[in-house]
Structures are given as C-alpha cells and as structure tokens.
PDB file of C-alpha atoms in Angstrom:
ATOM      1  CA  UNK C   1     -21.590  15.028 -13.671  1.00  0.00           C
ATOM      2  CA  UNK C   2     -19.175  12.684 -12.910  1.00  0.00           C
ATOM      3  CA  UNK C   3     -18.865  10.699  -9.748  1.00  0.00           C
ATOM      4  CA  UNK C   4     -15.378  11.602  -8.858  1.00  0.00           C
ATOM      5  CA  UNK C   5     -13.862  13.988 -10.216  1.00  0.00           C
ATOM      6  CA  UNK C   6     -10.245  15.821  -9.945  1.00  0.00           C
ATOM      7  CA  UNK C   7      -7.555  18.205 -11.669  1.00  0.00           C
ATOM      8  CA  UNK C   8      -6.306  16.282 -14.447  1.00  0.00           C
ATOM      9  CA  UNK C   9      -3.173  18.941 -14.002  1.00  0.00           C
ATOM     10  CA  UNK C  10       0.009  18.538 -14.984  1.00  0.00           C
ATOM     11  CA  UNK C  11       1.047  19.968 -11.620  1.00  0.00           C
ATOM     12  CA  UNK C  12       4.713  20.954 -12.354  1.00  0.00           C
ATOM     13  CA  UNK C  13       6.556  21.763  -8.716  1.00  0.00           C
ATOM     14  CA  UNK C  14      10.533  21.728  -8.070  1.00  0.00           C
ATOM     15  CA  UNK C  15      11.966  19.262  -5.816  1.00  0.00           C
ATOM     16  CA  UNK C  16      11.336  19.784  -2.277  1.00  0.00           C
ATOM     17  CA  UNK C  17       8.005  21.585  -2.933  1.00  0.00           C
ATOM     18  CA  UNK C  18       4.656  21.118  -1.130  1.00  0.00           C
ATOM     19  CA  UNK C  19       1.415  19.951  -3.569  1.00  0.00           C
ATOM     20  CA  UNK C  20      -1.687  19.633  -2.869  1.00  0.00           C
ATOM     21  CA  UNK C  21      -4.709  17.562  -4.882  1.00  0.00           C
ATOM     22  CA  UNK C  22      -8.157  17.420  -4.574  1.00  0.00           C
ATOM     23  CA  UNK C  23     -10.879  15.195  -5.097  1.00  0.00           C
ATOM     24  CA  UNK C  24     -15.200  15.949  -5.162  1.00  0.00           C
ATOM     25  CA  UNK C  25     -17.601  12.516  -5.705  1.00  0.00           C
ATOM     26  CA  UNK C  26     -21.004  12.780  -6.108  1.00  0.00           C
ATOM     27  CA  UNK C  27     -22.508   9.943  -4.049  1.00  0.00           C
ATOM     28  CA  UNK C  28     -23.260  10.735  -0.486  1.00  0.00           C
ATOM     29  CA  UNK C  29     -23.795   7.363   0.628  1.00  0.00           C
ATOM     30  CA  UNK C  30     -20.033   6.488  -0.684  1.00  0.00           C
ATOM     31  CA  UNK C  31     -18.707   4.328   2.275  1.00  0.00           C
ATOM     32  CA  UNK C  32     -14.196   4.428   1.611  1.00  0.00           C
ATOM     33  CA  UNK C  33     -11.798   6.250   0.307  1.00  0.00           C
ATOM     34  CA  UNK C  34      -8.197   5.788  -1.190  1.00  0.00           C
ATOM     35  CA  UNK C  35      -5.308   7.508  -3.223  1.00  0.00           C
ATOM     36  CA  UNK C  36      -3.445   4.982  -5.441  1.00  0.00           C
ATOM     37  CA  UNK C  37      -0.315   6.321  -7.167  1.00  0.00           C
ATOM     38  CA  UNK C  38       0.108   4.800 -11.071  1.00  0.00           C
ATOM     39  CA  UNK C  39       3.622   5.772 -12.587  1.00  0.00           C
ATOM     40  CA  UNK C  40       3.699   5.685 -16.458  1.00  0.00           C
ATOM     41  CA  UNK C  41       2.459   2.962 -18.608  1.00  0.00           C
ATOM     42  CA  UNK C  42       2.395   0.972 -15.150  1.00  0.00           C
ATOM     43  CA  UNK C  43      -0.629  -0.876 -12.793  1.00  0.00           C
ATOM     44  CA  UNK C  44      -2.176   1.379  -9.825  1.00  0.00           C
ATOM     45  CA  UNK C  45      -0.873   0.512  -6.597  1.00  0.00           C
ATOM     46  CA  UNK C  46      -2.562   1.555  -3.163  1.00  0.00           C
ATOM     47  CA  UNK C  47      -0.697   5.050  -1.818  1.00  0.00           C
ATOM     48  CA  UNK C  48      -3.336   5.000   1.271  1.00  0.00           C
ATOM     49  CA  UNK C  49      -6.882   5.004   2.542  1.00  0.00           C
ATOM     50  CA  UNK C  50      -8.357   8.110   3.747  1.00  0.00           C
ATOM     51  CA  UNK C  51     -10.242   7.978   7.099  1.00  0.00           C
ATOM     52  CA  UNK C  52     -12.916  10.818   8.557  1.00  0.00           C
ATOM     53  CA  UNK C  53      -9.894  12.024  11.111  1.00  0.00           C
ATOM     54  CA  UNK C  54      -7.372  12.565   8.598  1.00  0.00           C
ATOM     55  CA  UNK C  55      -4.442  10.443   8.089  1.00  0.00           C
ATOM     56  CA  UNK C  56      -0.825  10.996   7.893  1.00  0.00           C
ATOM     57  CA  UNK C  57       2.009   8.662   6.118  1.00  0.00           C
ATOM     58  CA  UNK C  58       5.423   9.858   6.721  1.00  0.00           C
ATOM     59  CA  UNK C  59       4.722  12.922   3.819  1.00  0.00           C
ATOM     60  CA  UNK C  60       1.610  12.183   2.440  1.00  0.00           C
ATOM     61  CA  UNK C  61      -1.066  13.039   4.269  1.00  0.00           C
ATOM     62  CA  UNK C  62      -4.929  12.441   3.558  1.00  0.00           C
ATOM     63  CA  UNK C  63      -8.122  14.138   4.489  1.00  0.00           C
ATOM     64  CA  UNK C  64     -11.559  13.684   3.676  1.00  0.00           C
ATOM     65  CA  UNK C  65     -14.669  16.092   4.169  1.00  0.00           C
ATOM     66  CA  UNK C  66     -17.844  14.414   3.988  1.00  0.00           C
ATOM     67  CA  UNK C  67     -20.651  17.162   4.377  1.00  0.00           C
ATOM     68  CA  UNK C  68     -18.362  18.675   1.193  1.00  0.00           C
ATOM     69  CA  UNK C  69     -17.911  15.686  -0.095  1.00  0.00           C
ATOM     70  CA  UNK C  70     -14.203  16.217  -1.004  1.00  0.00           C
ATOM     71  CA  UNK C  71     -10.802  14.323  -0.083  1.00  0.00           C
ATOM     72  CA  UNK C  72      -7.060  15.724  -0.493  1.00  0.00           C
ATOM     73  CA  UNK C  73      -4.052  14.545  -0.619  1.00  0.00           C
ATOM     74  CA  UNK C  74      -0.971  16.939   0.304  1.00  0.00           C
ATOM     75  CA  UNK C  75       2.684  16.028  -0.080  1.00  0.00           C
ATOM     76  CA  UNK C  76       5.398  17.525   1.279  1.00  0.00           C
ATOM     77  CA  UNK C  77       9.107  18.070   0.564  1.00  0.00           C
ATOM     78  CA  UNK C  78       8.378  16.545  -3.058  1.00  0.00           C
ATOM     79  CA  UNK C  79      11.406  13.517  -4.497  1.00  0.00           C
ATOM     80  CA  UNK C  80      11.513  13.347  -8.134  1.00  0.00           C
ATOM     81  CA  UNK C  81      10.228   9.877  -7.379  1.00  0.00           C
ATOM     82  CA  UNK C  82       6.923  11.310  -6.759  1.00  0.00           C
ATOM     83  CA  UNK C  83       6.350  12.256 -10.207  1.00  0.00           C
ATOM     84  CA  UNK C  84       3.154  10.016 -11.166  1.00  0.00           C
ATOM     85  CA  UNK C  85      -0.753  10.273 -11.545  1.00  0.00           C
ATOM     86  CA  UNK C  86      -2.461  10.207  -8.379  1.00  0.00           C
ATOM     87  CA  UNK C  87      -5.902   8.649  -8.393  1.00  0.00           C
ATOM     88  CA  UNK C  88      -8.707   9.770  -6.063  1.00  0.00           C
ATOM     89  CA  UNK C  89     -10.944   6.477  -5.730  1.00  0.00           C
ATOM     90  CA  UNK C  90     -14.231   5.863  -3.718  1.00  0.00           C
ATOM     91  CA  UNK C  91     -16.229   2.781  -2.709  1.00  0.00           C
ATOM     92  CA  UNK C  92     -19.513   2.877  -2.630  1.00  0.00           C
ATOM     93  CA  UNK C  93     -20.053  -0.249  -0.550  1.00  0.00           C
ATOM     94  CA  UNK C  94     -17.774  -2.393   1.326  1.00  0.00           C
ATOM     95  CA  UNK C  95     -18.603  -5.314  -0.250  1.00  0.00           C
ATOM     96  CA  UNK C  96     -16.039  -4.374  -2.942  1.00  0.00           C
ATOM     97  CA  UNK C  97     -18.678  -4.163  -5.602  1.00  0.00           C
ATOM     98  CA  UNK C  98     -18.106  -0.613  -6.746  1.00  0.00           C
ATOM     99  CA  UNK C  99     -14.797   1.253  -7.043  1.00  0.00           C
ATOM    100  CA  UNK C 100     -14.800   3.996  -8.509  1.00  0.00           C
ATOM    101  CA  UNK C 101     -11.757   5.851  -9.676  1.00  0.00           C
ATOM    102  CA  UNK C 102     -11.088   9.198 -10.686  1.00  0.00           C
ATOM    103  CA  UNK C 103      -9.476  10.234 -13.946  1.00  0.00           C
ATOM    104  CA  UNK C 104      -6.611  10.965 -12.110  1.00  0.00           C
ATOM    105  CA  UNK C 105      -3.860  13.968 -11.069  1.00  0.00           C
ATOM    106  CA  UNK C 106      -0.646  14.016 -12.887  1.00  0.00           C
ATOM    107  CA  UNK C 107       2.529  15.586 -11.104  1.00  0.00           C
ATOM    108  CA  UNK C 108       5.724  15.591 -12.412  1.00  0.00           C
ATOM    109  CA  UNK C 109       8.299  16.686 -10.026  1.00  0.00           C
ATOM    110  CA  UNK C 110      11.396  18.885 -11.253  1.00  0.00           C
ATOM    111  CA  UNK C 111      15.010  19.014 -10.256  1.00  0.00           C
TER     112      UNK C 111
ATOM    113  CA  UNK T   1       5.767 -13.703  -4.812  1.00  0.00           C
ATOM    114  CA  UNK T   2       1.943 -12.232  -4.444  1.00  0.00           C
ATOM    115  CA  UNK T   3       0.584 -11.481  -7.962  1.00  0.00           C
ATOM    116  CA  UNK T   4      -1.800 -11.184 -10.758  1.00  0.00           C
ATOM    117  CA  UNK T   5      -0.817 -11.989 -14.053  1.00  0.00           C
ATOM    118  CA  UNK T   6      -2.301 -10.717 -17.243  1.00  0.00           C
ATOM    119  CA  UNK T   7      -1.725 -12.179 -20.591  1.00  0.00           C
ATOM    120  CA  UNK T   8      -0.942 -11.244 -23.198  1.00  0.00           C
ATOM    121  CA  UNK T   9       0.242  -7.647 -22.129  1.00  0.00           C
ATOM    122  CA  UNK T  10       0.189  -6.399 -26.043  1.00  0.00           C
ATOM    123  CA  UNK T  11      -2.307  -7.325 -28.462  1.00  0.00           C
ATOM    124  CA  UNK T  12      -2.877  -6.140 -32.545  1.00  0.00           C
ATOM    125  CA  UNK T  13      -6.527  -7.883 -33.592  1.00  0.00           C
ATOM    126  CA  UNK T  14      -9.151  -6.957 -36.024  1.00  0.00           C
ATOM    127  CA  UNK T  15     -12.236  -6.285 -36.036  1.00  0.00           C
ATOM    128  CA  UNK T  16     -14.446  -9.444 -35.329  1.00  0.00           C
ATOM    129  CA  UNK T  17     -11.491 -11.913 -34.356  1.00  0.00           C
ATOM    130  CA  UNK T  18     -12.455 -13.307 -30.876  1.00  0.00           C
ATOM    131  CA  UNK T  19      -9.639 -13.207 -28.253  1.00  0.00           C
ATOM    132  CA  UNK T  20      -9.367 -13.721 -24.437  1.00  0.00           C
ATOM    133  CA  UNK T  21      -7.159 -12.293 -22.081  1.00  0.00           C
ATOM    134  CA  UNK T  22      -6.027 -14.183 -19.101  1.00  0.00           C
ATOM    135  CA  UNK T  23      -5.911 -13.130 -15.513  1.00  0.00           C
ATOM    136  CA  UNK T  24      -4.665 -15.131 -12.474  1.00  0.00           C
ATOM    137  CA  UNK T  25      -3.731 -14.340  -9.421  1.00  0.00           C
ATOM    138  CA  UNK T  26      -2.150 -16.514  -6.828  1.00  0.00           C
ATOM    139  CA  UNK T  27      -3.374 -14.402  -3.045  1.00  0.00           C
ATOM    140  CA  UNK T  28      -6.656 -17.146  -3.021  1.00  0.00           C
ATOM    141  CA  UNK T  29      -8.419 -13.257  -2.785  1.00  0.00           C
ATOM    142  CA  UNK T  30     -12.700 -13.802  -3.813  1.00  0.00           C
ATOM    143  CA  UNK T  31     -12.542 -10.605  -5.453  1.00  0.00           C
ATOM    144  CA  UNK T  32     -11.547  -9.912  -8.946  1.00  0.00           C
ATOM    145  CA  UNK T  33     -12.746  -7.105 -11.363  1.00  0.00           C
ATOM    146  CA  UNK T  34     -11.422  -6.431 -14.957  1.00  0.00           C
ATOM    147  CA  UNK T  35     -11.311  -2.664 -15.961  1.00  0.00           C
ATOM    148  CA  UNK T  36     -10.565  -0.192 -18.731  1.00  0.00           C
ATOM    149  CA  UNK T  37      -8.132   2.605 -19.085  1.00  0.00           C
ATOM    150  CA  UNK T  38      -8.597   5.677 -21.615  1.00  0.00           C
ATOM    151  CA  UNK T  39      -7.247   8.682 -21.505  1.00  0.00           C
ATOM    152  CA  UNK T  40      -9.438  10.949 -19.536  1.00  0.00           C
ATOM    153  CA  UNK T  41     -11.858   8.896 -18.320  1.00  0.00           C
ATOM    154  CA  UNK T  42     -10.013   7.013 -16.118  1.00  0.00           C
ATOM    155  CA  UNK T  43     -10.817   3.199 -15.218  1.00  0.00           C
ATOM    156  CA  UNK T  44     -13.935   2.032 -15.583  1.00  0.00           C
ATOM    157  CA  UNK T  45     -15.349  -0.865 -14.507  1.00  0.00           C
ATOM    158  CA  UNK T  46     -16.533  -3.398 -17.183  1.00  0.00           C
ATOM    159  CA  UNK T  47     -17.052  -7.109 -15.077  1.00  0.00           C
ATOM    160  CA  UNK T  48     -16.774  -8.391 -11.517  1.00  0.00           C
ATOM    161  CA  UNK T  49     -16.597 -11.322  -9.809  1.00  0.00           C
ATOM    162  CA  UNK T  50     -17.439 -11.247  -5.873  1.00  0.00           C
ATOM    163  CA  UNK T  51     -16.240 -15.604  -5.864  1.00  0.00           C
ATOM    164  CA  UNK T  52     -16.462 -18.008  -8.146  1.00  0.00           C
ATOM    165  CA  UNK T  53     -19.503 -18.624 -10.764  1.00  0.00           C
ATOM    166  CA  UNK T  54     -20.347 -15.121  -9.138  1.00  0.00           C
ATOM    167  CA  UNK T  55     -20.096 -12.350 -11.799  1.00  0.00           C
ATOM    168  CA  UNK T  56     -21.529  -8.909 -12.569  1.00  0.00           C
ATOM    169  CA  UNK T  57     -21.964  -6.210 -14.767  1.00  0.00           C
ATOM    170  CA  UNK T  58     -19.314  -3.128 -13.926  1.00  0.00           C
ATOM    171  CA  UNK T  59     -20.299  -0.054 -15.756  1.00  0.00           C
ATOM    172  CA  UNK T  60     -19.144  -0.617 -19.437  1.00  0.00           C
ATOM    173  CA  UNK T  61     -19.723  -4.626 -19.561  1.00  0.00           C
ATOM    174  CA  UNK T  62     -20.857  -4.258 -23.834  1.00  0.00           C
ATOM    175  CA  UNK T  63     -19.066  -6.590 -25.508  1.00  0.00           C
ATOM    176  CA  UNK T  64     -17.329  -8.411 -23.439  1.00  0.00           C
ATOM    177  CA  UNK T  65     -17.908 -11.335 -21.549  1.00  0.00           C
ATOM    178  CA  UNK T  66     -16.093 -13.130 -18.328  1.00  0.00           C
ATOM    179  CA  UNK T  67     -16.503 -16.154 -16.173  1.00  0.00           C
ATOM    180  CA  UNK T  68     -15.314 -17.504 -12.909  1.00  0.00           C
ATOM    181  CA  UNK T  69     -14.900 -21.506 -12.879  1.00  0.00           C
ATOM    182  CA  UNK T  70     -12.226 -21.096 -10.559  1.00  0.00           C
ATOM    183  CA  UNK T  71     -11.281 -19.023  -7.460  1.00  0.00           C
ATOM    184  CA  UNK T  72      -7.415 -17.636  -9.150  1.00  0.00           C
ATOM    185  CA  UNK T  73      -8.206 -17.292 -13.103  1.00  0.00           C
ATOM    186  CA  UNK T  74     -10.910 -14.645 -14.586  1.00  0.00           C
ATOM    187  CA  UNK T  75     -10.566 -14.385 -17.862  1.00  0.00           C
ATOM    188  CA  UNK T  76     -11.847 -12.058 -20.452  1.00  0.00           C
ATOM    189  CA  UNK T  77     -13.359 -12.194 -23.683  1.00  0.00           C
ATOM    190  CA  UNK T  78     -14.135 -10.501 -26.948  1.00  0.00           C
ATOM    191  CA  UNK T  79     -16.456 -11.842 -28.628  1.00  0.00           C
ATOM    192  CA  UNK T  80     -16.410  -9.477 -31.441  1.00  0.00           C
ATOM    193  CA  UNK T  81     -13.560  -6.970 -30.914  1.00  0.00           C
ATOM    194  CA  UNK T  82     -14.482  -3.637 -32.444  1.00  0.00           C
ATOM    195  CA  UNK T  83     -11.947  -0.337 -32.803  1.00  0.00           C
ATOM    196  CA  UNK T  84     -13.704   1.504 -29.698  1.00  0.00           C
ATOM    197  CA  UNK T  85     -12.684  -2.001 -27.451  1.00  0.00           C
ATOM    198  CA  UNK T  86      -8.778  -0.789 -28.124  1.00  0.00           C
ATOM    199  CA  UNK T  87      -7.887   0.236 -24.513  1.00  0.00           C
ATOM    200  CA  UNK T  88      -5.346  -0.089 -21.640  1.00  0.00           C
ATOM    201  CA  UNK T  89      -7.142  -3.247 -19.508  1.00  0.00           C
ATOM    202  CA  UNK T  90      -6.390  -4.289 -15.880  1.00  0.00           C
ATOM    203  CA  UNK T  91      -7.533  -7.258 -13.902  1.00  0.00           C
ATOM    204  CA  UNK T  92      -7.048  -6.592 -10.343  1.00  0.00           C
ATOM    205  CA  UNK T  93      -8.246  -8.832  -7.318  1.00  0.00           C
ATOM    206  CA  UNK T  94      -9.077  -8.035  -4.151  1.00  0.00           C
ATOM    207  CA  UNK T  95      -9.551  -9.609  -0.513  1.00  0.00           C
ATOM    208  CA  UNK T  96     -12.922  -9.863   0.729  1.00  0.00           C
ATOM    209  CA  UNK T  97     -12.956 -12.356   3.728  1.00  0.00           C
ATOM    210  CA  UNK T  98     -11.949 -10.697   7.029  1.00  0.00           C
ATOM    211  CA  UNK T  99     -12.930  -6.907   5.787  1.00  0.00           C
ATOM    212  CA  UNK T 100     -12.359  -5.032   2.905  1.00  0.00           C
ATOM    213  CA  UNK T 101      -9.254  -3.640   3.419  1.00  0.00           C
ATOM    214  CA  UNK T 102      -9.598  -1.490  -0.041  1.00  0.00           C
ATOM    215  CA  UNK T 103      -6.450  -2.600  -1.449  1.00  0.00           C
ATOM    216  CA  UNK T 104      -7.113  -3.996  -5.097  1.00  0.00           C
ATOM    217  CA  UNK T 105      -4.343  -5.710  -6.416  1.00  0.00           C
ATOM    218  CA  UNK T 106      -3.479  -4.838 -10.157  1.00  0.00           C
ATOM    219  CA  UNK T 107      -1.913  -7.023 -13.054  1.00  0.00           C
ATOM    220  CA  UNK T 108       0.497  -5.112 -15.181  1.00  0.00           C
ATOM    221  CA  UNK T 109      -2.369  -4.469 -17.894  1.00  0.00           C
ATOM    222  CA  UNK T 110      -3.183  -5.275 -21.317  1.00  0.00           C
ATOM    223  CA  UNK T 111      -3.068  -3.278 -24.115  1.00  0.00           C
ATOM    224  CA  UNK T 112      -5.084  -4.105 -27.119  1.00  0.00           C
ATOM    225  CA  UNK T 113      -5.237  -2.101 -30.546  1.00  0.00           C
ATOM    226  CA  UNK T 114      -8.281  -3.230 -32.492  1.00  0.00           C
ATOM    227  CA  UNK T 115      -8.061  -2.490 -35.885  1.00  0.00           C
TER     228      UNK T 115
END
C-alpha cells in the first residue's frame, strides 16, 4: 500500500464549479500536512498547510481527519487558472527529513 | 530574487557517461533534498541534506550520489547513468532554523533522457 495515496483523476468541472479531492496516508504517527499545486511541466509550489481545525484560504479550503487518516482539499467557484495537479503531501517528522508526496490530482477546469 | 537553480534543465546522456546536476539556492535555508518525478508515482525522495557534510538516503538513493561542502550548492551525480535513471528531477530546499514551516522550495527541474 502506498503511503499517500489520491485520485489520480482527470477531474473535468466547468468554470465556477465546486471540486473536491481527497487524500488517505498510511502512517499514523505522520506529524504535517500540505497541498502544493504543480501546473504543467512546472516545479510544485506550496497551495497551503492543513491544520487539525480545518483551514480556509479565500476558496480553498483544507481539512484533515486524523482517526481516518484522510485530508481534503475543496475549491470553490473554480478559474480556469486552477487547472493543475494538486499534490496531497505528509511529513512524517518535523525535522524535514521525510516528505512524502502523493502521486497527485489532476483538474483541468473548463470554460 | 529567492531561488533555487537547477542546471542543466534538459539533458540527452548514455548509458555509463557520468554527469552532475547542479543545485543552488540563495535563501541560506539548511535543508535541501533532490527528488524524482515519474508518471504515477509521484516524487520520490532519492538524497537529503539536513546542513552541510550532513546527507542521507531518501527512498530511491541507487545510483546516485550527492554531497554538501557548502550550505547553497547540492549537487547530484550519476555515476553510471542507466535508461531507468531518465526522469523529471527537482532539488528543492527548505528552512529548518526557527520551525519547519513545511514550505520546500523547488528548482524548475531537470529532465534527463538516458539512452
């Protein structure tokens, strides 16, 4: 099994749209977690970390469920600008040691 | 401007023919990792580097090699390039003093076709 793991999609959705993503790891002792956004052929950049209460960025907004061991990521009123791969990443120390990243969600956004 | 920088960014080798790739960054961050991109797996991991002359195995570290002589440059290097090394790499760096803020900073990536 692998240690995080998501919906590879493609998640097709028209402009405007609300999408939602998910994200399972396997390790219970993992410590942070983050969506980074990586637009074609391009580096990953940090989208946001993901606290225990939930966490809200104008319209993303982040959740994480430890007992399930699962974090989302909803956005709303999707911009063709959106249209990327969204990768679900945990760290499994703070130390920096360990990031792991998920194979990643892709959405493409359609006018 | 706050960056890492990866070089070179495109790369045709054969098999056997040792090359490095270059990564700097210029944020004086302690962190720096170097991973791999393929399609459906993902990055993985393959070195690390918590400061300098401080290095570790990620989770794919066969056949390659790194080292850390100074705080802004990790380089890394194959020894031996075989086909299954051709990949999308990516250094990225990170800030460690202070708290770990989880914000690794990527270069604009490498990709290398082994042949």
């Amino acid at each position: 099994r692998k240690e995080v793991e998501q919906d590879p999609g493609p998640f097709n959705v028209p402009e405007g749209a609300t999408v939602a993503f998910n994200c399972t790891y396997s390790n219970s002792a993992s410590q942070s977690f983050f969506w980074y956004r990586q637009d074609c052929r391009k580096e990953p950049k940090l989208l946001m970390s993901v606290y225990s209460s939930g966490n809200e960025d104008g319209r993303f907004t982040a959740q994480l469920n430890r007992a399930s061991q699962y974090i989302s990521l909803l956005i709303r009123d999707s911009k063709l600008s959106d249209s990327a791969t969204y990768l679900c990443v945990v760290l499994t120390d703070n130390y920096g040691q360990n990031f792991v990243f998920g194979p990643g969600t892709r959405l493409s956004v359609l006018p | 401007e706050a960056q890492v920088t990866q070089n070179p960014r495109y790369l045709i080798t054969v098999t056997g023919k040792k090359l490095t790739v270059t990564c700097s960054q210029n944020m004086n961050h302690e962190y720096m990792s170097w991973y791999r991109q393929d399609p459906g797996l993902g990055l993985r991991q393959i070195y690390y580097s918590m400061n300098v002359e401080v290095t570790d195995k990620g989770d794919v570290p066969e056949g390659y090699k790194v080292s850390r002589k100074e705080k802004r440059n990790f380089p890394l290097i194959l020894e031996s390039p075989s086909p299954n090394q051709t990949s999308l790499y990516f250094c990225a760096s990170l800030l460690t003093s202070g708290g770990n803020t989880g914000e690794l900073f990527f270069g604009e990536g490498s990709r290398l076709t082994v042949l």
